[in-house]
Short mmCIF file of C-alpha atoms in Angstrom, two decimals:
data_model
loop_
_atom_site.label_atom_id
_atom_site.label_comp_id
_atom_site.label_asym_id
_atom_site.label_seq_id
_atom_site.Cartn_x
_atom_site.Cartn_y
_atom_site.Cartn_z
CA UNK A 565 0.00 0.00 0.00
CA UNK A 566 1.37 3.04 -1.04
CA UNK A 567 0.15 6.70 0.62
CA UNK A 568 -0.09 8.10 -2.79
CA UNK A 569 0.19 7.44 -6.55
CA UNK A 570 1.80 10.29 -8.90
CA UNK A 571 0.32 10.35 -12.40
CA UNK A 572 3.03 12.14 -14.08
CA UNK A 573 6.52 13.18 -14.03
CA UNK A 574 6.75 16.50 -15.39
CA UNK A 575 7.63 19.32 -13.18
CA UNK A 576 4.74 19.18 -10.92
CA UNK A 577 4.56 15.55 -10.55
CA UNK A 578 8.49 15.19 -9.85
CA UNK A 579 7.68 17.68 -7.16
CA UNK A 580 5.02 16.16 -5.56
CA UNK A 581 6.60 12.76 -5.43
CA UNK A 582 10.13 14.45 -4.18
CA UNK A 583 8.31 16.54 -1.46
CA UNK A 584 6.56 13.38 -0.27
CA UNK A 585 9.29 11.16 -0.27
CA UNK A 586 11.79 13.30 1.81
CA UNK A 587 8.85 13.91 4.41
CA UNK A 588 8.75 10.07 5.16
CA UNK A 589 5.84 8.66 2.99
CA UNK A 590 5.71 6.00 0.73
CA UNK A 591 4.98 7.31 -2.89
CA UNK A 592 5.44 6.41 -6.19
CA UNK A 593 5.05 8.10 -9.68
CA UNK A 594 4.08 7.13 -12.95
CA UNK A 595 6.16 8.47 -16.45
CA UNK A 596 5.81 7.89 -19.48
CA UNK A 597 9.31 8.13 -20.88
CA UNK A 598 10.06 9.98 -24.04
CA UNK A 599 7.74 12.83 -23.75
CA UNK A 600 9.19 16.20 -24.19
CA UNK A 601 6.53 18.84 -23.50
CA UNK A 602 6.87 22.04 -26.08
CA UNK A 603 7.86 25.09 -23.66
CA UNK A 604 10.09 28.06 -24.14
CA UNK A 605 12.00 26.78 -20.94
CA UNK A 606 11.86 29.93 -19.33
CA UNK A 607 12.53 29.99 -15.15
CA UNK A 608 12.80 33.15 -12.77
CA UNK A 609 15.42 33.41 -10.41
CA UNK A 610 12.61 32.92 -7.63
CA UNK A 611 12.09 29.46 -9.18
CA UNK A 612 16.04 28.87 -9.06
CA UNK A 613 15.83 30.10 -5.50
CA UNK A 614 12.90 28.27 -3.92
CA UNK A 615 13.31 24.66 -6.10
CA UNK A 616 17.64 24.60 -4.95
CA UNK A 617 17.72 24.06 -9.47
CA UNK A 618 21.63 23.86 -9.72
CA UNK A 619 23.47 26.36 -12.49
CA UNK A 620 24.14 23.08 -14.60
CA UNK A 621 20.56 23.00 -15.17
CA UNK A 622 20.17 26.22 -16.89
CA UNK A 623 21.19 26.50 -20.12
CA UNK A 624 21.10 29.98 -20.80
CA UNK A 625 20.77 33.69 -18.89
CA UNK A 626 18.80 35.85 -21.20
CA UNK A 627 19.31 39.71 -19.53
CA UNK A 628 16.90 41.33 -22.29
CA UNK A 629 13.62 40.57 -23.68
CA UNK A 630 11.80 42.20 -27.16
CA UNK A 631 8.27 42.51 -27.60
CA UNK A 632 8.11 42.75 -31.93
CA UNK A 633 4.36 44.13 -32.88
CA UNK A 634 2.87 43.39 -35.43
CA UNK A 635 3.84 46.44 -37.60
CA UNK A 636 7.35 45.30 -36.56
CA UNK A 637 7.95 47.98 -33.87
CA UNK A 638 11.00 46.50 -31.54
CA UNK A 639 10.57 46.92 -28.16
CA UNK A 640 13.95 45.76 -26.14
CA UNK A 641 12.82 45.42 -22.29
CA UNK A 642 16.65 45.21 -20.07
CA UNK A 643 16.17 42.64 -16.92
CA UNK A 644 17.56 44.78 -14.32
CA UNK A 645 19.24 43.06 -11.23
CA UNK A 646 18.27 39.61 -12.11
CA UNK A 647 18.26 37.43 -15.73
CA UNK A 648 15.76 34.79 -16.85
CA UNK A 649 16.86 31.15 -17.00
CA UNK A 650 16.72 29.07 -19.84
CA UNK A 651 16.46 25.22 -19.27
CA UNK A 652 16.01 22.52 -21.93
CA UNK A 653 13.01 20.60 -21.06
CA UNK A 654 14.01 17.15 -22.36
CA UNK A 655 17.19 17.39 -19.85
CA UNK A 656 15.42 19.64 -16.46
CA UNK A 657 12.45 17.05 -16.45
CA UNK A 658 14.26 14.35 -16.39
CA UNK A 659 16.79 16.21 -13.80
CA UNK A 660 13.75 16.34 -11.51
CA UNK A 661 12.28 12.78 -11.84
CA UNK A 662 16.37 11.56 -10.96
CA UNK A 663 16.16 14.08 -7.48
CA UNK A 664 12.46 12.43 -7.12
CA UNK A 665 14.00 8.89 -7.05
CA UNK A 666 16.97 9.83 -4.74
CA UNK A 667 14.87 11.26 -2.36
CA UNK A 668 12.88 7.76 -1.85
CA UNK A 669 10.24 7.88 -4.33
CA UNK A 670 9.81 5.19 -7.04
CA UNK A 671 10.01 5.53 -10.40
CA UNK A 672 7.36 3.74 -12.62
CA UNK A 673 7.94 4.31 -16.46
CA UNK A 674 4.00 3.21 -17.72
CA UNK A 675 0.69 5.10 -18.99
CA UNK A 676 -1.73 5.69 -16.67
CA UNK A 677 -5.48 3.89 -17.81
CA UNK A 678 -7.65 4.23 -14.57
CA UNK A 679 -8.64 3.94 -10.94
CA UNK A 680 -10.80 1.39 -9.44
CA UNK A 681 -11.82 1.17 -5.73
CA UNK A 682 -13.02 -1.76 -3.17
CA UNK A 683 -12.57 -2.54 0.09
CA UNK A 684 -9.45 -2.61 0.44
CA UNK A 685 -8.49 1.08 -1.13
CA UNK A 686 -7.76 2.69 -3.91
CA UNK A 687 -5.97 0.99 -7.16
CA UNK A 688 -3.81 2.67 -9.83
CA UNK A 689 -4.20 0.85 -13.14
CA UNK A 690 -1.18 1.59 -15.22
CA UNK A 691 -0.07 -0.50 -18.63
CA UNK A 692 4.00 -0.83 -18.17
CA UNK A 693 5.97 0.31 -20.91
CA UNK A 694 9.21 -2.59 -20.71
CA UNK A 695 5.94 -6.01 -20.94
CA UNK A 696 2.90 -3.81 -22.39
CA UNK A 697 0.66 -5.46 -19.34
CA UNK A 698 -1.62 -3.62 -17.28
CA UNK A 699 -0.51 -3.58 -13.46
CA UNK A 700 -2.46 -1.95 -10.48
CA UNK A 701 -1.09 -0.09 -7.41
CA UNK A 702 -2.79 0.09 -4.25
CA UNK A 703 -2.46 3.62 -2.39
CA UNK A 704 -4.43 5.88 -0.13
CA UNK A 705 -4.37 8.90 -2.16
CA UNK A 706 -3.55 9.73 -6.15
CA UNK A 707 -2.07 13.35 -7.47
CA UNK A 708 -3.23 13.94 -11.43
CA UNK A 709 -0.11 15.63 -12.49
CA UNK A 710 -0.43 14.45 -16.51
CA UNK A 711 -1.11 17.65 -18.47
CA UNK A 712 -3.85 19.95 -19.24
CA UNK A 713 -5.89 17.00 -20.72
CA UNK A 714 -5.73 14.89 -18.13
CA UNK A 715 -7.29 11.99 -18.01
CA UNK A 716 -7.31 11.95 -14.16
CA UNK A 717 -8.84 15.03 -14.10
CA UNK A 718 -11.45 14.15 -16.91
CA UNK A 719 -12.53 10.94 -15.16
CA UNK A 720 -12.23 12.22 -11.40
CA UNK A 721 -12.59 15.77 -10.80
CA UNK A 722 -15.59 18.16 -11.69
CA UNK A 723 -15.29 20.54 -14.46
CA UNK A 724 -11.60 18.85 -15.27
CA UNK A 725 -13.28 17.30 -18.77
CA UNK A 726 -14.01 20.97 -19.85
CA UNK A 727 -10.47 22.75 -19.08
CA UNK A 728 -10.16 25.01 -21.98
CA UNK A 729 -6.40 25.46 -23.86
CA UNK A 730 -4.44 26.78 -26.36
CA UNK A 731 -2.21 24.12 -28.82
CA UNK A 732 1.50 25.25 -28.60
CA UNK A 733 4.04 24.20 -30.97
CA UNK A 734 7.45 24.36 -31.56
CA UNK A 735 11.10 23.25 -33.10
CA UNK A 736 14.07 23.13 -31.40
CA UNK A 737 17.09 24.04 -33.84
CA UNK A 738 20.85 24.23 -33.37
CA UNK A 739 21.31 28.14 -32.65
CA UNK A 740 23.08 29.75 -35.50
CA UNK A 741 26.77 30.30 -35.18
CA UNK A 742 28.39 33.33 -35.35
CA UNK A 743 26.69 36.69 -35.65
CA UNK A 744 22.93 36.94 -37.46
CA UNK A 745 21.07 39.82 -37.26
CA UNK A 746 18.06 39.64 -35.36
CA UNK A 747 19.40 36.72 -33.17
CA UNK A 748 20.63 37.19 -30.05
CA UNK A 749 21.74 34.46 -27.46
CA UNK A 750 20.63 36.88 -24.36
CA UNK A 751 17.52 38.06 -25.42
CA UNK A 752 13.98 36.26 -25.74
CA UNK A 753 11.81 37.83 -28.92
CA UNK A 754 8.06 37.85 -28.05
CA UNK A 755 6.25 38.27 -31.31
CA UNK A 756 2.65 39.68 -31.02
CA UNK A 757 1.39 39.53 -34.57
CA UNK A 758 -1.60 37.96 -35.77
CA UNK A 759 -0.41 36.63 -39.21
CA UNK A 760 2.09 34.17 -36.49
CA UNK A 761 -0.78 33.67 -33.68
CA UNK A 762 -4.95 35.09 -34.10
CA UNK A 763 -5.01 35.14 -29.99
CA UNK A 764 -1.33 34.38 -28.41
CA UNK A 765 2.15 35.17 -29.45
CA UNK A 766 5.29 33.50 -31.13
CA UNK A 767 8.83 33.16 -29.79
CA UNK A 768 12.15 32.77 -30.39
CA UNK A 769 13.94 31.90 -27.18
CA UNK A 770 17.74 30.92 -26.92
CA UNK A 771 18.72 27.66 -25.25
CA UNK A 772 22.49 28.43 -25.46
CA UNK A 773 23.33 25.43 -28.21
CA UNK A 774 19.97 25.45 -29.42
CA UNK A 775 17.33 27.83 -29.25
CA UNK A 776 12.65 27.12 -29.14
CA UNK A 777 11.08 29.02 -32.17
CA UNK A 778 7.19 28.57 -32.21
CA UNK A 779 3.55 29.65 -31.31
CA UNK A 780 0.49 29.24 -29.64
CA UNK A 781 -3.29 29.44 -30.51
CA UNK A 782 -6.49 28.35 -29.31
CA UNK A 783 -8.32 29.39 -32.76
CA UNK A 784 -9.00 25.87 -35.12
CA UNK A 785 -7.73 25.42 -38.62
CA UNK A 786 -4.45 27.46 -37.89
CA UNK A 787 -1.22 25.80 -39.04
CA UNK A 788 0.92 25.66 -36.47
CA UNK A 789 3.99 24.25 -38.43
CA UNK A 790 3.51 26.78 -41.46
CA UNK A 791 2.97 29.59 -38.54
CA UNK A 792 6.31 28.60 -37.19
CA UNK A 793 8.11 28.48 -40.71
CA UNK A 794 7.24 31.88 -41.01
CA UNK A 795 8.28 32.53 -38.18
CA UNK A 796 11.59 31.23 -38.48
CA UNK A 797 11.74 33.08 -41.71
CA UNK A 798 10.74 36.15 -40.12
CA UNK A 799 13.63 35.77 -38.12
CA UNK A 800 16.28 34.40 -40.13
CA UNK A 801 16.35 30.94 -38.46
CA UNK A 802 15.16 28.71 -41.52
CA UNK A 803 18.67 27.46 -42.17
CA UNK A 804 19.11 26.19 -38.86
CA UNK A 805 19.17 22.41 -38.47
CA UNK A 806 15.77 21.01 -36.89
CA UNK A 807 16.41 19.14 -33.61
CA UNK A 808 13.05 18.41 -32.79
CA UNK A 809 9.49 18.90 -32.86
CA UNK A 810 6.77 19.35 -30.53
CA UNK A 811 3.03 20.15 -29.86
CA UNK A 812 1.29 19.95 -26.88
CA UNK A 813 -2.33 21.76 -25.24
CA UNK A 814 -1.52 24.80 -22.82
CA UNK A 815 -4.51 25.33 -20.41
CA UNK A 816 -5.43 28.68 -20.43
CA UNK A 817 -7.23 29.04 -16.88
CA UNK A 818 -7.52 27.39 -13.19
CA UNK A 819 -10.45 24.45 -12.61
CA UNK A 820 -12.32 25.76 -10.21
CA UNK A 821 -12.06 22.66 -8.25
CA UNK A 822 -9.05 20.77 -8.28
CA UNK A 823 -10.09 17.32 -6.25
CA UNK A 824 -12.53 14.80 -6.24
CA UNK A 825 -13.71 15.12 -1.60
CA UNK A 826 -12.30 11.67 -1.77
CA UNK A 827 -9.25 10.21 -2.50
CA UNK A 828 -7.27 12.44 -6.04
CA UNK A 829 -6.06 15.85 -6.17
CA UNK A 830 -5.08 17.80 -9.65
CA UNK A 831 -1.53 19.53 -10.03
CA UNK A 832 0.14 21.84 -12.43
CA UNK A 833 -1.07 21.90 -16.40
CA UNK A 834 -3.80 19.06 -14.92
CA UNK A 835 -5.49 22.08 -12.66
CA UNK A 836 -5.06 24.48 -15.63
CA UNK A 837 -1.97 26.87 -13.64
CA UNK A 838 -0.68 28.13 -16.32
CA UNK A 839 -0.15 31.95 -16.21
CA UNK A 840 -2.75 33.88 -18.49
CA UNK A 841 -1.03 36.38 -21.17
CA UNK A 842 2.87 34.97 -20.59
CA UNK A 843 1.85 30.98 -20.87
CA UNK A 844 4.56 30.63 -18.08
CA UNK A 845 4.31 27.24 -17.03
CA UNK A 846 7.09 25.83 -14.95
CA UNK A 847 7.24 27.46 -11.76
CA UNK A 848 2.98 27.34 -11.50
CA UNK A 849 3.63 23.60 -12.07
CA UNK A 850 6.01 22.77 -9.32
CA UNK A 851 4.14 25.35 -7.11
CA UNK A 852 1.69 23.00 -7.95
CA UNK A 853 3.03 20.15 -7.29
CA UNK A 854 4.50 21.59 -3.67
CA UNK A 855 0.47 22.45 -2.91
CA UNK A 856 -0.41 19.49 -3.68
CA UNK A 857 1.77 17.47 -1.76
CA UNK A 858 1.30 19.66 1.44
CA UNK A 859 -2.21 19.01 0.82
CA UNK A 860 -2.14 15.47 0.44
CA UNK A 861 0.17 15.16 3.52
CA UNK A 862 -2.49 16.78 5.47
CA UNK A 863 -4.87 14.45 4.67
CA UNK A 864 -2.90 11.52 4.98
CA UNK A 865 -2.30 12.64 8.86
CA UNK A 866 -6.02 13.98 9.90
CA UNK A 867 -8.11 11.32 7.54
CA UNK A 868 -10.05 14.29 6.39
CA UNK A 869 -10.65 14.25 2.56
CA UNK A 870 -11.47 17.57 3.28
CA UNK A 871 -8.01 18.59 3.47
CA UNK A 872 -7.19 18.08 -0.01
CA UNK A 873 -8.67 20.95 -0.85
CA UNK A 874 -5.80 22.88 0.68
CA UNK A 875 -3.44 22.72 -2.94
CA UNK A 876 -6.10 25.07 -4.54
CA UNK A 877 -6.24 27.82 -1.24
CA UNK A 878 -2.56 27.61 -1.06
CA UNK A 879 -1.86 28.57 -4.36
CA UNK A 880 -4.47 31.08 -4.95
CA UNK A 881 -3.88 32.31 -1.79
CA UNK A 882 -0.56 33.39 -3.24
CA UNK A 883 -0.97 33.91 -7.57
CA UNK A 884 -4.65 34.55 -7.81
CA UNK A 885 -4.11 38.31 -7.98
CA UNK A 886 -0.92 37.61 -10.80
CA UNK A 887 -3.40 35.59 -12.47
CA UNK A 888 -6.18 37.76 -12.63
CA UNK A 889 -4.17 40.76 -13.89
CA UNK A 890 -2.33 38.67 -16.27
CA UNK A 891 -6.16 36.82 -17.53
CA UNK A 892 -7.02 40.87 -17.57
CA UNK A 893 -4.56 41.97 -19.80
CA UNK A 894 -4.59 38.58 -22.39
CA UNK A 895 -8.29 39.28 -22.59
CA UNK A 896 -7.89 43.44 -23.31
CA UNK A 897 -4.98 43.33 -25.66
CA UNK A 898 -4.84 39.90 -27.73
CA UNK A 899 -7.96 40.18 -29.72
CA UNK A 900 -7.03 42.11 -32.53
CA UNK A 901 -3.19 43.32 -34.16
CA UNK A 902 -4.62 46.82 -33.38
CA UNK A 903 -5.21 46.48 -30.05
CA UNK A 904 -1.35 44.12 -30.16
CA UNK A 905 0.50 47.42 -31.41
CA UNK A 906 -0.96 49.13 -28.84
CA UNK A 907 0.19 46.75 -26.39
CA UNK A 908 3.92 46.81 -27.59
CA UNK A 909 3.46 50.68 -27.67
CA UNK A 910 3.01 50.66 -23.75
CA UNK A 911 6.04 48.47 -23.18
CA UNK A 912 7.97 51.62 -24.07
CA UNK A 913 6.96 53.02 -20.47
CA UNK A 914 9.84 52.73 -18.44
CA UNK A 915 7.55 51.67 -15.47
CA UNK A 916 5.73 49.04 -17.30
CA UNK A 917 8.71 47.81 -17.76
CA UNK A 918 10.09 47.80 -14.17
CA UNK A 919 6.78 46.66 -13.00
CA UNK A 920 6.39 43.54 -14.85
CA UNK A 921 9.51 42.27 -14.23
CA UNK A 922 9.67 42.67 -10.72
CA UNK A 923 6.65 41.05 -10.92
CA UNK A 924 8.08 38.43 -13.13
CA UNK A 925 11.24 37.41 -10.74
CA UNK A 926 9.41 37.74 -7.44
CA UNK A 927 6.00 36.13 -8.68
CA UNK A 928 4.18 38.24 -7.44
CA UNK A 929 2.36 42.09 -7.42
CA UNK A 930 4.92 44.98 -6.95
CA UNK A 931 3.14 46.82 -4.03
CA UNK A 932 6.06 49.42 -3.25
CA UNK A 933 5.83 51.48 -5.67
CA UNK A 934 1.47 53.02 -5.58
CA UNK A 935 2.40 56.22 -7.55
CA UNK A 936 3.73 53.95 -10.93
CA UNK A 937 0.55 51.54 -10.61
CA UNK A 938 -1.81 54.64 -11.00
CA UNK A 939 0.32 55.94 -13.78
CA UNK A 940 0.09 52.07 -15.43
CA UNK A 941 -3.55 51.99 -14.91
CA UNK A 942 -4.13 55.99 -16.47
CA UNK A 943 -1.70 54.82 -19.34
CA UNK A 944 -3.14 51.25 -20.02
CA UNK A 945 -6.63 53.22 -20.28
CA UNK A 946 -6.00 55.38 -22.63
CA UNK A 947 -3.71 52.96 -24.91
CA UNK A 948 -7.27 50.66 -25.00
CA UNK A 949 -9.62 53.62 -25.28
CA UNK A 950 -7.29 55.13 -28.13
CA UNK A 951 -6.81 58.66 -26.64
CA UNK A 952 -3.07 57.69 -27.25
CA UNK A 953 -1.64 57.73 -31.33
CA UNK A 954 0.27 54.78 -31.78
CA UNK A 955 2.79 55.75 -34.74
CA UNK A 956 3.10 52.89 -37.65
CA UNK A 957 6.45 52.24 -38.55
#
């Protein structure tokens, strides 16, 4: 009998099962080896901090980011007193799964089919990957940690059939040697134009060796390779040799409940924490995950299913705020190329600029500073109401 089951090893999952294992319980997770989730692979420094991530782990610093509307205007943003980390997914995942095992946790490389219950408990039904027969594991509670369609969270959790999500895709290529213009291995290009993306953004983000180039959308009969050729184009990358390839769903907002009153809590892309606007994923998974396994620790010492529901007031309790800004702002700005350009327009204000990425390392508001929020906010409404001329270029 295990205390609890870990469907997935992503970020969140490889989390969970680490935080459980080094505070005594017996826990297991289940991967499916070989998948390599499509993500820019951006961390803050916060993330570095509060996760111990090792500098061999991050690929890149990137110490500038550009915001390119879609008229072309070039907005270069400097990271002051900090840097974004760059981490290749195929090689951080697996990073964390390895820590998960060392700390006590075991390592189960199958899919995940389905959970029964008798008598006796709980039972994880799981087809291994090394015999292709299905297996069970008995355990007092489960975590869904496998994606933003989960299939724990369709079959166990209300509402987590009807998560809506945007389909990112990208290619990793070799980043191009020597000096091209419009490349730049410390900066991150956010493209806002709707020829690329109808309702998100592309990007070009460098991996040190290699670098992500693709897009996001949640609009149907879009393209998503011929988006990202252009792309690539765009930015001079079509010579580069393709690595790989990816697509994957990218949930777009919280469930509004994120366990079942029983015996399964949701974490990371599975409870839809991914931040509105940015698509930042990694550090709202392993958040995740950490909620999830305080919450499931709780319950495992006071029998109360009721305590599961802890993972969702923990986090909120902490990003609701960042997300409801950030669901503000994707909601004002990304509907049309008009209202993009006026976006990129205000990320000429040095305050906007100082704002977000305090906000950005810290995850979380900036509070100290009241004076440059009202001058945001007065700024912000006139760039939507139009009493500010943005100039074409």
């Amino acid at each position: 009998m295990h205390d609890v089951i870990v469907v997935g090893g992503g970020p969140s999952g490889a989390t969970a099962a680490e935080d459980l294992a080094r505070s005594g319980h017996k826990v297991a997770f289940i991967d499916r080896a070989g998948k390599i989730k499509p993500c820019g692979g951006a961390i803050p420094p916060r993330l570095v901090r509060d996760f111990l991530i090792p500098d061999s782990q991050i690929v890149a610093r990137i110490n500038t980011a550009r915001m390119i509307s879609p008229t072309g205007r070039r907005v270069d943003i400097p990271i002051e007193n900090g840097y974004v980390g760059m981490v290749d997914r195929e090689h951080f995942d697996e990073f964390l799964r390895g820590r998960a095992e060392e700390a006590g946790a075991t390592r189960i490389t199958g899919t995940y089919t389905g959970i029964t219950r008798d008598g006796t408990g709980t039972h994880v039904a799981y087809r291994c990957k090394a015999t292709g027969e299905t297996k069970t594991l008995a355990t007092r509670l489960v975590i869904g940690a496998d994606g933003a369609r989960s299939n724990v969270g369709r079959h166990e959790v209300p509402g987590g059939d009807r998560i809506p999500y945007v389909i990112a895709y990208h290619e990793i290529i070799e980043a191009p040697s020597g000096t091209l213009p419009g490349y730049d291995p410390g900066r991150c290009d956010v493209i806002y134009d709707g020829a690329i993306s109808p309702d998100f953004y592309g990007w070009v983000f460098p991996h040190g060796a290699q670098a992500s180039v693709g897009m996001g959308t949640q609009v149907p009969g879009v393209d998503l390779k011929e988006a990202t050729a252009a792309l690539r184009a765009a930015s001079g990358l079509s010579a580069c040799r393709t690595i790989r390839r990816e697509g994957a769903p990218i949930p777009l907002h919280p469930l509004d409940k994120w366990d079942n009153g029983r015996d399964v809590v949701l974490a990371g892309d599975a409870a839809g924490v991914v931040a509105p606007s940015s698509g930042e994923g990694i550090y709202y998974a392993m958040v995740g995950g950490r909620v999830a396994a305080t919450a499931a620790a709780a319950c495992l010492s006071s029998g109360r299913a009721s305590d599961l529901q802890l993972a969702r007031k923990l986090f909120m309790r902490e990003h609701k705020s960042v997300f409801k800004v950030l669901g503000a702002m994707q909601r004002a700005y990304y509907r049309s190329d008009e209202r993009r350009e006026r976006f990129v327009s205000l990320c000429h204000d040095v305050d906007v600029q100082r704002l977000t990425f305090e906000a950005y390392m810290n995850k979380a508001l900036v509070k100290a500073r009241p004076m440059a929020h009202l001058k945001i906010g007065i700024k912000n409404l006139a760039h939507l109401t139009g009493l500010v001329a943005v100039t074409r270029i």
